[in-house]
């Protein structure tokens, strides 16, 4: 009797095991699809997220203004006016990022105006949060960037109507290499691309001169001179 039952169980399970496995797989697949569809249906879909500048900025950008307070003025900006180039770099960058232009918040785009007097320069800098496209409107600009692995320099002289792209996070610069003022507009793939100017990072801070000399291979006299010009200490 026991042998018969044991034999029956073995035959019964072995016979239907492939079918049982098939149903389990189908159940798992169906559950996965249902979960994805449910999650999609619960996602909040909004047309825009105009920045609420009364609240602090965060890693994901600004919080959204209440829709009832949004107006057409949030989606237009008149601040890209000629900048003051009477400074040490003879250049001015006028941004229309989320902090200045609330309508771009959350859209992954922004723009800036670049004014360069003769011999003006935007020093070596990076945008950690976005790639950049530069279009020259007036004048001649020498622009370039440096790759991160093998330090290859990509250098190009740009004239009116020319466009150049600068990949995200790479060191790059612009110089007015012509004999007249230069004007360009830079478009970014982020509402807040970020900015770090290398010269300011080195010489406009309180990093001890001795440490900076060891890490940059510059002589102390030159470092102190640059710190005096750019406002650094120590």
Coordinates of C-alpha atoms in Angstrom, one line a residue:
X1 CA 0.0 0.0 0.0
X2 CA 2.7 2.5 1.0
X3 CA 4.7 1.6 -2.1
X4 CA 1.7 2.2 -4.3
X5 CA 1.1 5.6 -2.7
X6 CA 4.7 6.6 -3.0
X7 CA 4.8 5.5 -6.7
X8 CA 1.6 7.4 -7.4
X9 CA 3.0 10.6 -5.9
X10 CA 6.2 10.2 -7.9
X11 CA 4.3 9.7 -11.2
X12 CA 1.8 12.5 -10.4
X13 CA 4.4 15.2 -9.6
X14 CA 6.7 14.2 -12.4
X15 CA 3.8 14.3 -14.9
X16 CA 2.6 17.7 -14.1
X17 CA 5.7 19.5 -13.0
X18 CA 6.5 21.1 -16.4
X19 CA 2.9 22.5 -16.5
X20 CA 3.2 23.8 -12.9
X21 CA 6.5 25.5 -13.8
X22 CA 4.9 27.1 -16.9
X23 CA 2.0 28.6 -14.8
X24 CA 4.4 30.0 -12.2
X25 CA 6.5 31.7 -14.9
X26 CA 3.3 33.1 -16.5
X27 CA 2.1 34.4 -13.1
X28 CA 5.4 36.1 -12.4
X29 CA 5.5 37.8 -15.9
X30 CA 1.9 39.0 -15.5
X31 CA 2.6 40.3 -12.0
X32 CA 5.6 42.3 -13.3
X33 CA 3.6 43.8 -16.2
X34 CA 0.7 44.7 -13.9
X35 CA 3.2 46.4 -11.4
X36 CA 4.8 48.5 -14.2
X37 CA 1.4 49.5 -15.6
X38 CA 0.1 50.4 -12.1
X39 CA 3.3 52.5 -11.4
X40 CA 2.9 54.3 -14.7
X41 CA -0.7 55.1 -14.0
X42 CA 0.1 56.5 -10.6
X43 CA 3.0 58.8 -11.9
X44 CA 2.3 62.5 -11.7
X45 CA 2.3 64.1 -15.2
X46 CA 2.7 67.9 -15.3
X47 CA 3.4 70.2 -18.2
X48 CA 6.0 72.3 -16.4
X49 CA 7.5 73.1 -13.0
X50 CA 8.1 76.8 -12.7
X51 CA 10.7 77.4 -10.0
X52 CA 9.5 78.7 -6.7
X53 CA 12.4 81.0 -5.9
X54 CA 11.1 81.7 -2.4
X55 CA 12.3 78.1 -1.5
X56 CA 15.9 76.8 -1.5
X57 CA 17.3 75.1 -4.5
X58 CA 18.1 71.4 -4.2
X59 CA 19.8 68.5 -6.2
X60 CA 16.6 68.1 -8.2
X61 CA 16.1 71.8 -8.8
X62 CA 13.6 74.2 -7.3
X63 CA 10.2 73.2 -6.0
X64 CA 7.3 74.0 -8.3
X65 CA 5.2 77.1 -7.9
X66 CA 1.5 76.6 -7.3
X67 CA -0.2 76.4 -10.8
X68 CA -2.6 79.1 -9.8
X69 CA 0.3 81.5 -9.3
X70 CA 2.0 80.8 -12.7
X71 CA 1.8 83.4 -15.4
X72 CA 3.1 83.9 -18.9
X73 CA 5.9 86.1 -17.5
X74 CA 7.4 82.9 -15.9
X75 CA 8.1 81.6 -19.5
X76 CA 9.7 84.7 -20.9
X77 CA 12.9 86.5 -19.9
X78 CA 14.3 89.9 -20.9
X79 CA 17.6 89.7 -18.9
X80 CA 20.0 88.7 -21.6
X81 CA 21.3 92.3 -22.0
X82 CA 24.9 93.3 -22.8
X83 CA 27.2 92.6 -19.8
X84 CA 29.8 94.8 -18.3
X85 CA 33.2 93.8 -19.7
X86 CA 35.2 96.3 -17.6
X87 CA 36.9 93.7 -15.5
X88 CA 40.0 91.7 -15.2
X89 CA 38.9 89.1 -17.8
X90 CA 37.3 91.7 -20.1
X91 CA 34.3 89.5 -20.4
X92 CA 30.8 89.1 -19.0
X93 CA 28.5 86.0 -18.8
X94 CA 24.8 86.7 -18.3
X95 CA 22.9 83.5 -17.3
X96 CA 19.3 82.6 -17.8
X97 CA 19.4 79.6 -15.5
X98 CA 16.6 78.5 -13.2
X99 CA 17.5 81.1 -10.6
X100 CA 17.1 83.9 -13.1
X101 CA 14.5 82.3 -15.5
X102 CA 12.1 80.2 -13.4
X103 CA 10.3 78.8 -16.4
X104 CA 13.3 76.5 -17.4
X105 CA 13.2 74.7 -14.0
X106 CA 12.8 71.0 -14.6
X107 CA 13.0 71.3 -18.4
X108 CA 16.7 70.3 -18.8
X109 CA 17.6 73.5 -20.7
X110 CA 19.0 77.0 -20.1
X111 CA 20.9 79.7 -21.9
X112 CA 23.5 82.4 -21.3
X113 CA 24.9 85.4 -23.1
X114 CA 28.6 85.9 -23.5
X115 CA 30.1 89.3 -24.2
X116 CA 33.8 89.5 -24.9
X117 CA 35.7 92.8 -25.3
X118 CA 38.9 92.8 -27.4
X119 CA 41.3 90.4 -25.7
X120 CA 38.5 89.2 -23.4
X121 CA 38.6 85.7 -22.1
X122 CA 36.4 83.3 -20.2
X123 CA 39.1 81.4 -18.3
X124 CA 39.4 77.6 -18.1
X125 CA 36.2 76.3 -16.4
X126 CA 33.8 73.4 -16.3
X127 CA 30.0 72.9 -16.1
X128 CA 29.6 69.7 -13.9
X129 CA 25.9 69.4 -14.7
X130 CA 25.5 69.8 -18.4
X131 CA 27.0 69.9 -21.9
X132 CA 27.2 73.2 -23.7
X133 CA 26.6 74.4 -27.3
X134 CA 28.1 77.8 -28.2
X135 CA 26.9 79.9 -31.2
X136 CA 28.8 83.0 -32.3
X137 CA 26.6 86.0 -33.1
X138 CA 29.3 88.6 -33.7
X139 CA 33.1 88.7 -33.9
X140 CA 35.7 85.9 -33.7
X141 CA 36.2 83.5 -30.8
X142 CA 39.0 81.0 -30.2
X143 CA 37.4 78.2 -28.1
X144 CA 38.5 74.8 -27.0
X145 CA 38.2 72.0 -24.5
X146 CA 40.5 69.3 -23.0
X147 CA 39.5 65.6 -22.9
X148 CA 39.6 64.0 -19.4
X149 CA 41.6 60.8 -20.0
X150 CA 44.5 61.6 -22.4
X151 CA 44.3 65.4 -22.2
X152 CA 43.8 66.0 -25.9
X153 CA 43.1 69.6 -26.8
X154 CA 40.3 70.4 -29.2
X155 CA 40.8 73.9 -30.4
X156 CA 38.8 75.9 -33.0
X157 CA 38.5 79.5 -34.2
X158 CA 34.8 80.3 -34.5
X159 CA 33.3 83.1 -36.7
X160 CA 29.9 84.5 -36.9
X161 CA 27.3 81.7 -37.3
X162 CA 29.7 79.0 -36.2
X163 CA 28.7 76.5 -33.4
X164 CA 30.8 74.4 -31.1
X165 CA 29.9 71.8 -28.5
X166 CA 31.6 71.3 -25.1
X167 CA 31.0 67.9 -23.4
X168 CA 29.7 67.9 -19.9
X169 CA 32.3 68.3 -17.1
X170 CA 35.3 69.0 -19.4
X171 CA 37.6 71.9 -19.0
X172 CA 37.0 74.5 -21.7
X173 CA 37.5 78.2 -22.5
X174 CA 36.7 81.1 -24.9
X175 CA 38.9 83.9 -26.0
X176 CA 38.1 86.9 -28.2
X177 CA 40.7 86.4 -30.9
X178 CA 39.4 89.1 -33.2
X179 CA 39.8 92.9 -33.4
X180 CA 36.2 93.8 -32.5
X181 CA 33.8 92.9 -29.6
X182 CA 32.5 89.3 -29.7
X183 CA 29.0 88.1 -28.8
X184 CA 27.9 84.5 -28.4
X185 CA 25.0 82.6 -26.8
X186 CA 25.6 79.3 -24.9
X187 CA 22.8 76.7 -24.5
X188 CA 23.0 74.1 -21.8
X189 CA 21.4 70.7 -21.3
X190 CA 20.3 71.6 -17.7
X191 CA 18.3 74.3 -16.0
X192 CA 21.4 74.7 -13.7
X193 CA 24.6 73.5 -15.4
X194 CA 26.9 74.6 -12.6
X195 CA 30.2 76.4 -13.0
X196 CA 33.7 76.1 -11.6
X197 CA 36.4 78.5 -12.9
X198 CA 39.8 76.8 -12.4
X199 CA 41.7 80.1 -11.7
X200 CA 39.1 81.0 -9.0
X201 CA 39.2 77.5 -7.5
X202 CA 43.0 77.8 -7.1
X203 CA 43.5 81.4 -6.2
X204 CA 40.3 82.8 -4.9
X205 CA 40.2 80.9 -1.6
X206 CA 42.0 80.4 1.7
X207 CA 43.9 77.2 0.7
X208 CA 47.4 77.6 2.2
X209 CA 49.9 78.8 -0.4
X210 CA 52.4 76.1 0.6
X211 CA 49.9 73.3 -0.1
X212 CA 48.9 74.9 -3.4
X213 CA 52.5 75.1 -4.4
X214 CA 53.0 71.4 -3.7
X215 CA 49.9 70.3 -5.5
X216 CA 50.2 72.7 -8.5
X217 CA 54.0 72.9 -9.0
X218 CA 53.7 76.7 -9.1
X219 CA 56.2 78.8 -7.2
X220 CA 55.1 80.6 -4.1
X221 CA 55.7 84.1 -5.4
X222 CA 53.5 83.4 -8.4
X223 CA 50.7 81.9 -6.3
X224 CA 50.8 84.9 -3.9
X225 CA 50.6 87.3 -6.9
X226 CA 47.5 85.5 -8.3
X227 CA 45.8 85.4 -4.9
X228 CA 46.3 89.1 -4.5
X229 CA 44.7 89.7 -7.9
X230 CA 41.8 87.3 -7.5
X231 CA 41.1 87.8 -3.8
X232 CA 42.6 84.7 -2.2
X233 CA 44.2 84.5 1.2
X234 CA 46.8 82.5 3.1

